[in-house]
C-alpha cells in the first residue's frame, strides 16, 4: 500500500497514477474521505476519553446532588466513548479496505497504455534464418515428443488441460536449468531458498495477489491456504512483521518453487504444448533494499536476467511494460521476451518489478537506521520459468533432424552432452 501522508499531500499524483493504470480514480476521493473520518473520529475519541478521566477524578470528591449529576454525566460519557471508539474502528477499517484496493504509484517514466503499448528498450541476438539453413523449424511440442522429453497427452489424462509430464531428457533439462540458474544467482550473492508452496491469506494479500490477480490464484477453502503462483509470495513474506537492520541490506534471495496459476483469463490462448500451463517450476530472485536503492537494484535485476538469457544463446528483447499491464504492486516492470521461431514473435520469458515500499508496508517489513525505523523496498525478478525456457531452447537450438544443441552453460549439468537427440521418429 502507499503512504497515506503522500495521498493527503499530493492526491493529484495518486489520481494520475490510477488513471494511467486504467483503475478507478474515484477511489482516491473515497479514501481521502475515509481517512479524514478516521482522523477526526480518533480526535473525538481522545477528547471524550480525556473528559471521562477528568470526570472520574471529580466523582469521589463530590457528594449529594452534585455527585448524582456527575454520575449521570459519567454514564452519558461512557456511552459516547463507546460510540466514538466504534466509529473510530469502523473508519480505520474502511480506510484500510480502500487503501488495499489502491495500486502502487506508477513510475513517471512508464509508458501509458495497455498490454500492447510497451516500449522496446533493447534487442539482443539475431533470429536464425531457417529457410537459409534449408528446413522448416518444428515447434517445441513436436521436438519434445521426438526427444522423449514432453508428454502432454498423459498430463491431460491425469490432470486435465494445461498439465504435462517432463520425461527422460526433458526432466534432466529442467534440473539442468534450475541448477545453472541457482549457480548464477549464488555467484551474484543471492541466498538459495526452497520455499513453501502453500501460504496463509495474509502472505498472498500482502504481496498484492488478491486484487486484480485473484482470478488466477488457487484457494484451498477447507484449510484457507493459497497455492503460490510464484515464490515471490513466500519470499516477500519471509521477513513479515520484522525489523531488518539497515547494515544487513541488501538482502537477496533466489527461491525455487512450484508455481500454480488458474490462467482464468487466457481461455483459448497458447493451448498447445507447455508455454501456458497451470503448474510449473521457477527460480525467482527477490530483494529487500533501502527505498533510495530500489531503482538501481531494479536495473541490476534486469542485467542478471539478460545475463541468463544470453548464456542460453536466446535472441530476446527488453520491454518497458505499460501502465495498464503492471500489476497492482509494481511501480515499474521490465520484461525480457525471447524469440519463438514457430510463432514468429517475441514472448515473455522473464520479468522484473520494482515494488518500492508497497509490499513492505502491507507486510510490515521495516528497516532500522539508528533510532529511525521505516519501510524498506522490495523487488522481484524471474530468473528461470522452466517450461517457457524449454520452449525457447528447443525451438531456437534445433537442428534439421530434430536434435537440439545444448547451450554450454547447461552442459555440466547434463553429463557434458552437447546434443539432445531424438528417441522417436
Coordinates of C-alpha atoms in Angstrom, one line a residue:
X1 CA 0.0 0.0 0.0
X2 CA 1.1 3.6 -0.5
X3 CA 1.9 6.1 2.3
X4 CA -1.3 7.9 3.5
X5 CA 0.7 11.0 4.0
X6 CA 1.6 11.1 0.4
X7 CA -2.0 10.7 -0.5
X8 CA -3.0 13.7 1.6
X9 CA -0.2 15.9 0.4
X10 CA -0.4 15.1 -3.3
X11 CA -3.7 13.4 -4.2
X12 CA -3.4 14.6 -7.8
X13 CA -0.4 12.4 -8.2
X14 CA -2.3 9.4 -7.0
X15 CA -5.2 10.2 -9.2
X16 CA -2.9 10.4 -12.2
X17 CA -1.4 7.0 -11.3
X18 CA -4.9 5.4 -11.1
X19 CA -5.9 7.0 -14.4
X20 CA -2.7 5.7 -16.1
X21 CA -3.4 2.2 -14.8
X22 CA -6.9 2.3 -16.1
X23 CA -8.2 1.9 -12.5
X24 CA -10.9 3.7 -10.5
X25 CA -9.9 7.3 -9.9
X26 CA -12.9 8.0 -7.6
X27 CA -11.3 5.5 -5.2
X28 CA -8.8 8.3 -4.3
X29 CA -11.5 10.7 -3.1
X30 CA -13.3 7.9 -1.2
X31 CA -10.1 7.1 0.5
X32 CA -9.4 10.7 1.4
X33 CA -12.8 11.0 2.9
X34 CA -12.4 7.7 4.9
X35 CA -9.0 8.9 6.2
X36 CA -10.4 12.2 7.3
X37 CA -13.2 10.4 9.1
X38 CA -10.7 8.1 10.7
X39 CA -8.6 11.0 11.9
X40 CA -11.5 13.1 13.1
X41 CA -13.1 10.2 14.9
X42 CA -9.8 9.5 16.6
X43 CA -9.5 13.1 17.8
X44 CA -13.1 12.9 19.0
X45 CA -12.4 9.6 20.9
X46 CA -9.3 11.1 22.6
X47 CA -11.3 14.2 23.7
X48 CA -14.1 12.2 25.2
X49 CA -11.7 9.8 26.9
X50 CA -9.8 12.8 28.4
X51 CA -13.1 14.3 29.6
X52 CA -14.1 10.9 31.0
X53 CA -10.8 10.7 33.0
X54 CA -11.2 14.2 34.4
X55 CA -14.8 13.4 35.4
X56 CA -13.6 10.2 37.1
X57 CA -11.3 12.3 39.4
X58 CA -14.2 14.6 40.5
X59 CA -16.8 11.9 41.3
X60 CA -15.0 10.6 44.5
X61 CA -14.8 14.1 45.9
X62 CA -18.5 15.0 45.2
X63 CA -21.5 14.5 47.4
X64 CA -25.3 14.7 47.2
X65 CA -26.9 16.2 44.2
X66 CA -23.5 17.2 42.7
X67 CA -22.4 13.5 42.8
X68 CA -25.6 12.3 41.3
X69 CA -25.3 14.8 38.4
X70 CA -21.7 13.8 37.8
X71 CA -22.6 10.1 37.8
X72 CA -25.3 10.8 35.3
X73 CA -22.9 12.6 33.1
X74 CA -20.4 9.8 33.5
X75 CA -22.9 7.4 32.2
X76 CA -23.6 9.6 29.2
X77 CA -19.9 10.0 28.6
X78 CA -19.3 6.2 28.8
X79 CA -21.9 5.7 26.0
X80 CA -20.4 8.5 23.9
X81 CA -16.9 7.0 24.4
X82 CA -18.1 3.6 23.2
X83 CA -19.8 5.1 20.2
X84 CA -16.7 7.1 19.3
X85 CA -14.5 4.1 19.7
X86 CA -16.8 2.0 17.4
X87 CA -16.8 4.9 14.9
X88 CA -13.0 5.1 15.1
X89 CA -12.6 1.4 14.4
X90 CA -15.1 1.4 11.6
X91 CA -13.4 4.4 9.9
X92 CA -10.0 2.8 10.3
X93 CA -11.2 -0.5 8.8
X94 CA -12.8 1.4 5.9
X95 CA -9.6 3.3 5.3
X96 CA -7.5 0.1 5.3
X97 CA -10.1 -1.6 3.0
X98 CA -9.9 1.2 0.4
X99 CA -6.1 1.6 0.8
X100 CA -5.8 -2.1 0.0
X101 CA -7.6 -1.6 -3.3
X102 CA -5.3 1.2 -4.4
X103 CA -2.4 0.2 -6.7
X104 CA 1.2 1.3 -6.3
X105 CA 2.2 4.7 -7.7
X106 CA 3.3 4.3 -11.3
X107 CA 6.9 5.5 -12.1
X108 CA 6.7 8.7 -14.2
X109 CA 8.8 7.1 -17.0
X110 CA 6.5 4.1 -17.6
X111 CA 4.7 4.2 -20.9
X112 CA 1.0 4.8 -20.6
X113 CA -1.5 2.4 -22.1
X114 CA -2.5 -1.3 -22.2
X115 CA -0.7 -4.6 -22.9
X116 CA 0.4 -3.6 -26.4
X117 CA 1.7 -0.1 -25.5
X118 CA 5.1 -1.1 -24.1
X119 CA 8.3 0.5 -25.2
X120 CA 11.2 -1.7 -26.6
X121 CA 14.3 -0.7 -24.7
X122 CA 16.8 -3.0 -26.5
X123 CA 17.1 -6.1 -28.7
X124 CA 19.8 -8.8 -28.3
X125 CA 20.8 -11.7 -30.6
X126 CA 19.9 -12.5 -34.2
X127 CA 17.0 -14.7 -35.3
X128 CA 18.1 -17.8 -37.2
X129 CA 17.2 -17.9 -40.8
X130 CA 15.8 -21.5 -41.0
X131 CA 15.0 -21.1 -44.7
X132 CA 18.6 -20.3 -45.5
X133 CA 19.5 -23.4 -43.5
X134 CA 17.2 -25.5 -45.7
X135 CA 14.5 -26.6 -43.3
X136 CA 11.3 -25.5 -41.6
X137 CA 11.6 -25.3 -37.8
X138 CA 9.5 -27.7 -35.7
X139 CA 7.5 -26.3 -32.7
X140 CA 8.6 -27.2 -29.2
X141 CA 5.9 -29.8 -28.7
X142 CA 6.9 -31.8 -31.8
X143 CA 10.6 -31.5 -30.8
X144 CA 9.8 -32.5 -27.2
X145 CA 7.9 -35.6 -28.4
X146 CA 10.8 -36.6 -30.7
X147 CA 13.2 -36.2 -27.9
X148 CA 11.0 -38.2 -25.5
X149 CA 11.0 -35.0 -23.3
X150 CA 7.4 -33.8 -23.2
X151 CA 4.2 -35.7 -22.7
X152 CA 1.0 -33.5 -22.7
X153 CA -1.4 -36.3 -23.6
X154 CA -0.8 -38.2 -20.4
X155 CA -0.7 -34.9 -18.5
X156 CA -4.2 -34.2 -19.8
X157 CA -5.3 -37.7 -19.0
X158 CA -4.1 -37.5 -15.4
X159 CA -4.8 -33.8 -14.5
X160 CA -6.6 -32.1 -17.4
X161 CA -5.6 -29.5 -20.0
X162 CA -2.6 -27.3 -19.4
X163 CA -0.8 -30.1 -17.5
X164 CA 2.2 -32.1 -18.7
X165 CA 4.9 -34.5 -17.9
X166 CA 8.6 -33.8 -18.5
X167 CA 10.1 -37.2 -19.2
X168 CA 13.6 -38.5 -19.8
X169 CA 15.9 -35.8 -21.1
X170 CA 13.0 -33.3 -20.5
X171 CA 13.3 -33.9 -16.8
X172 CA 17.0 -33.7 -16.9
X173 CA 16.8 -30.5 -18.9
X174 CA 14.6 -28.9 -16.2
X175 CA 17.1 -29.9 -13.5
X176 CA 20.0 -28.5 -15.5
X177 CA 18.2 -25.2 -16.0
X178 CA 17.4 -24.9 -12.3
X179 CA 20.9 -25.8 -11.2
X180 CA 22.5 -23.4 -13.7
X181 CA 20.1 -20.6 -12.7
X182 CA 20.8 -21.2 -9.0
X183 CA 24.5 -21.2 -9.7
X184 CA 24.4 -17.9 -11.4
X185 CA 22.3 -16.4 -8.6
X186 CA 24.5 -17.7 -5.9
X187 CA 27.6 -16.3 -7.7
X188 CA 25.8 -12.9 -7.7
X189 CA 25.3 -13.0 -4.0
X190 CA 21.8 -14.4 -3.7
X191 CA 20.9 -16.9 -0.9
X192 CA 19.3 -20.0 -2.4
X193 CA 15.9 -20.7 -0.9
X194 CA 13.4 -23.6 -1.2
X195 CA 10.1 -22.0 -0.3
X196 CA 6.6 -23.2 0.8
X197 CA 4.0 -23.7 -2.0
X198 CA 1.1 -23.1 0.4
X199 CA 0.7 -19.7 2.2
X200 CA -1.7 -18.1 4.6
X201 CA -4.1 -15.4 3.2
X202 CA -2.1 -12.5 4.7
X203 CA 1.0 -13.5 2.7
X204 CA -0.9 -13.6 -0.5
X205 CA -2.8 -10.4 0.2
X206 CA 0.3 -8.6 1.4
X207 CA 2.1 -9.2 -1.9
X208 CA -0.9 -7.9 -3.9
X209 CA -2.1 -11.1 -5.5
X210 CA -5.7 -11.0 -4.1
X211 CA -6.6 -7.9 -6.1
X212 CA -6.7 -7.9 -9.8
X213 CA -4.8 -11.2 -10.0
X214 CA -7.2 -13.0 -7.7
X215 CA -8.9 -14.9 -10.6
X216 CA -5.6 -16.7 -11.3
X217 CA -5.0 -17.9 -7.7
X218 CA -5.8 -21.3 -6.4
X219 CA -7.5 -21.2 -3.0
X220 CA -7.9 -24.3 -0.7
X221 CA -11.1 -23.2 1.1
X222 CA -11.2 -26.0 3.6
X223 CA -7.8 -25.1 5.0
X224 CA -7.8 -21.4 4.0
X225 CA -4.4 -21.8 2.2
X226 CA -3.4 -20.4 -1.1
X227 CA -1.2 -22.1 -3.7
X228 CA 1.5 -19.7 -4.7
X229 CA 1.8 -18.6 -8.4
X230 CA 5.4 -17.5 -7.7
X231 CA 7.9 -17.9 -4.9
X232 CA 7.8 -14.0 -4.8
X233 CA 4.9 -14.5 -2.3
X234 CA 6.7 -16.6 0.4
X235 CA 10.0 -14.7 -0.2
X236 CA 8.2 -11.3 0.3
X237 CA 6.6 -12.7 3.5
X238 CA 9.8 -14.2 4.8
X239 CA 10.5 -11.1 6.9
X240 CA 6.9 -10.2 7.6
X241 CA 6.4 -8.3 10.8
X242 CA 10.1 -7.9 11.2
X243 CA 12.5 -5.0 11.5
X244 CA 15.7 -5.5 9.5
X245 CA 18.9 -3.7 10.4
X246 CA 20.0 -1.3 7.6
X247 CA 23.6 -2.6 7.6
X248 CA 22.3 -6.0 6.6
X249 CA 20.8 -4.7 3.3
X250 CA 20.5 -5.6 0.5
X251 CA 19.0 -9.0 1.3
X252 CA 18.8 -11.1 -1.9
X253 CA 17.1 -14.4 -2.1
X254 CA 16.8 -16.9 -5.0
X255 CA 13.7 -19.0 -4.5
X256 CA 12.9 -22.3 -6.3
X257 CA 9.4 -23.5 -6.1
X258 CA 6.4 -25.0 -7.9
X259 CA 4.0 -22.3 -9.2
X260 CA 0.3 -22.7 -9.7
X261 CA -1.9 -20.5 -11.9
X262 CA -5.5 -20.9 -12.9
X263 CA -4.9 -18.9 -16.2
X264 CA -8.5 -17.9 -15.9
X265 CA -8.3 -15.1 -18.4
X266 CA -6.4 -17.0 -21.0
X267 CA -9.1 -19.2 -22.5
X268 CA -8.0 -20.2 -26.0
X269 CA -4.5 -18.8 -25.7
X270 CA -1.4 -20.9 -26.0
X271 CA -3.4 -24.2 -25.7
X272 CA -0.7 -26.2 -27.5
X273 CA 2.3 -27.5 -25.6
X274 CA 3.8 -26.2 -22.4
X275 CA 4.0 -22.4 -22.9
X276 CA 1.0 -21.6 -20.7
X277 CA 0.3 -24.2 -18.0
X278 CA -1.3 -24.5 -14.6
X279 CA 1.7 -25.8 -12.8
X280 CA 5.4 -25.2 -13.4
X281 CA 8.7 -24.6 -11.6
X282 CA 10.6 -21.4 -11.4
X283 CA 13.7 -19.8 -10.0
X284 CA 12.8 -16.3 -8.7
X285 CA 15.1 -13.5 -7.5
X286 CA 13.8 -11.4 -4.6
X287 CA 15.5 -8.4 -3.0
X288 CA 14.9 -6.2 0.1
X289 CA 16.7 -2.9 -0.2
X290 CA 16.6 0.7 1.2
X291 CA 13.9 2.7 -0.8
X292 CA 16.5 5.0 -2.3
X293 CA 18.4 2.0 -3.7
X294 CA 15.3 0.5 -5.4
X295 CA 15.8 1.9 -8.9
X296 CA 19.5 0.9 -9.0
X297 CA 18.6 -2.6 -7.8
X298 CA 15.9 -2.9 -10.5
X299 CA 18.5 -2.2 -13.1
X300 CA 20.7 -4.9 -11.6
X301 CA 17.9 -7.5 -11.6
X302 CA 17.4 -6.7 -15.3
X303 CA 21.1 -7.2 -16.0
X304 CA 21.1 -10.6 -14.2
X305 CA 18.1 -11.7 -16.4
X306 CA 19.8 -10.6 -19.6
X307 CA 23.0 -12.4 -18.5
X308 CA 21.0 -15.6 -18.0
X309 CA 19.2 -15.4 -21.4
X310 CA 22.5 -14.5 -23.2
X311 CA 24.2 -17.6 -21.6
X312 CA 21.4 -19.7 -23.1
X313 CA 22.0 -18.3 -26.5
X314 CA 18.5 -17.0 -26.9
X315 CA 17.5 -14.0 -29.0
X316 CA 15.5 -11.6 -26.9
X317 CA 14.2 -8.1 -26.4
X318 CA 13.6 -6.0 -23.3
X319 CA 10.4 -4.0 -23.0
X320 CA 9.2 -1.3 -20.5
X321 CA 5.8 -2.6 -19.6
X322 CA 2.9 -0.1 -20.0
X323 CA 0.9 1.2 -17.0
X324 CA -2.2 -0.9 -17.7
X325 CA -0.2 -4.2 -17.6
X326 CA 1.9 -3.6 -14.5
X327 CA 0.1 -5.5 -11.8
X328 CA -1.0 -3.6 -8.6
X329 CA 2.2 -4.0 -6.7
X330 CA 4.7 -2.8 -9.3
X331 CA 5.7 0.8 -10.0
X332 CA 7.7 -0.3 -13.0
X333 CA 8.3 -3.6 -14.7
X334 CA 10.7 -4.8 -17.4
X335 CA 10.0 -8.0 -19.4
X336 CA 12.6 -10.0 -21.3
X337 CA 10.9 -11.6 -24.3
X338 CA 12.6 -14.5 -26.2
X339 CA 12.1 -15.0 -29.9
X340 CA 9.9 -18.1 -30.6
X341 CA 10.6 -19.1 -34.2
X342 CA 7.4 -21.0 -35.0
X343 CA 5.3 -18.2 -33.5
X344 CA 7.3 -15.6 -35.4
X345 CA 7.2 -13.3 -32.4
X346 CA 8.8 -12.5 -29.0
X347 CA 7.1 -14.0 -25.9
X348 CA 7.7 -13.1 -22.3
X349 CA 10.3 -15.3 -20.5
X350 CA 11.3 -13.2 -17.5
X351 CA 10.1 -10.1 -15.8
X352 CA 11.4 -7.9 -13.1
X353 CA 9.3 -5.5 -11.0
X354 CA 10.2 -2.6 -8.6
X355 CA 7.5 -2.6 -5.9
X356 CA 9.1 0.3 -3.9
X357 CA 7.6 0.2 -0.3
X358 CA 4.2 -1.1 -1.5
X359 CA 4.5 -4.7 -0.4
X360 CA 6.7 -3.9 2.7
X361 CA 4.0 -1.6 4.1
X362 CA 1.4 -4.3 3.7
X363 CA 3.6 -7.0 5.2
X364 CA 5.1 -4.7 7.9
X365 CA 8.7 -5.3 6.9
X366 CA 10.8 -2.4 8.1
X367 CA 14.4 -1.3 8.3
X368 CA 16.2 0.3 11.3
X369 CA 18.8 3.0 10.8
X370 CA 20.0 4.1 14.3
X371 CA 16.8 5.1 16.0
X372 CA 14.8 5.6 12.8
X373 CA 12.5 2.8 11.6
X374 CA 10.9 2.9 8.2
X375 CA 9.5 0.7 5.5
X376 CA 12.0 -0.8 3.0
X377 CA 11.6 -1.6 -0.7
X378 CA 11.0 -5.0 -2.3
X379 CA 11.9 -6.1 -5.9
X380 CA 11.4 -9.3 -7.7
X381 CA 12.7 -10.8 -10.9
X382 CA 12.2 -14.1 -12.7
X383 CA 15.5 -15.8 -13.5
X384 CA 14.1 -19.0 -15.0
X385 CA 10.5 -20.0 -15.6
X386 CA 11.2 -23.6 -16.7
X387 CA 8.6 -24.6 -19.3
X388 CA 8.8 -21.3 -21.3
X389 CA 12.6 -21.5 -21.2
X390 CA 12.4 -25.1 -22.5
X391 CA 10.1 -23.9 -25.3
X392 CA 12.6 -21.2 -26.3
X393 CA 15.6 -23.5 -26.1
X394 CA 14.1 -26.3 -28.1
X395 CA 12.9 -24.1 -30.9
X396 CA 15.9 -21.8 -31.2
X397 CA 18.6 -24.5 -30.9
X398 CA 17.0 -27.3 -33.0
X399 CA 18.7 -29.0 -36.0
X400 CA 17.2 -30.2 -39.2
X401 CA 16.9 -33.8 -38.0
X402 CA 15.0 -32.8 -34.8
X403 CA 18.0 -32.8 -32.4
X404 CA 18.7 -29.8 -30.1
X405 CA 22.0 -28.2 -29.3
X406 CA 22.7 -27.8 -25.6
X407 CA 24.0 -24.3 -24.6
X408 CA 27.4 -24.5 -23.0
X409 CA 26.2 -23.2 -19.6
X410 CA 23.9 -26.3 -19.3
X411 CA 26.4 -29.0 -20.3
X412 CA 28.0 -29.6 -16.9
X413 CA 24.5 -30.4 -15.6
X414 CA 23.7 -32.8 -18.4
X415 CA 26.7 -35.0 -18.2
X416 CA 28.7 -32.9 -20.7
X417 CA 26.3 -33.7 -23.6
X418 CA 26.3 -31.2 -26.4
X419 CA 23.3 -32.5 -28.3
X420 CA 19.8 -33.8 -27.3
X421 CA 19.0 -36.4 -29.9
X422 CA 15.6 -37.8 -31.0
X423 CA 14.5 -41.1 -29.5
X424 CA 11.4 -41.4 -31.6
X425 CA 10.7 -40.8 -35.3

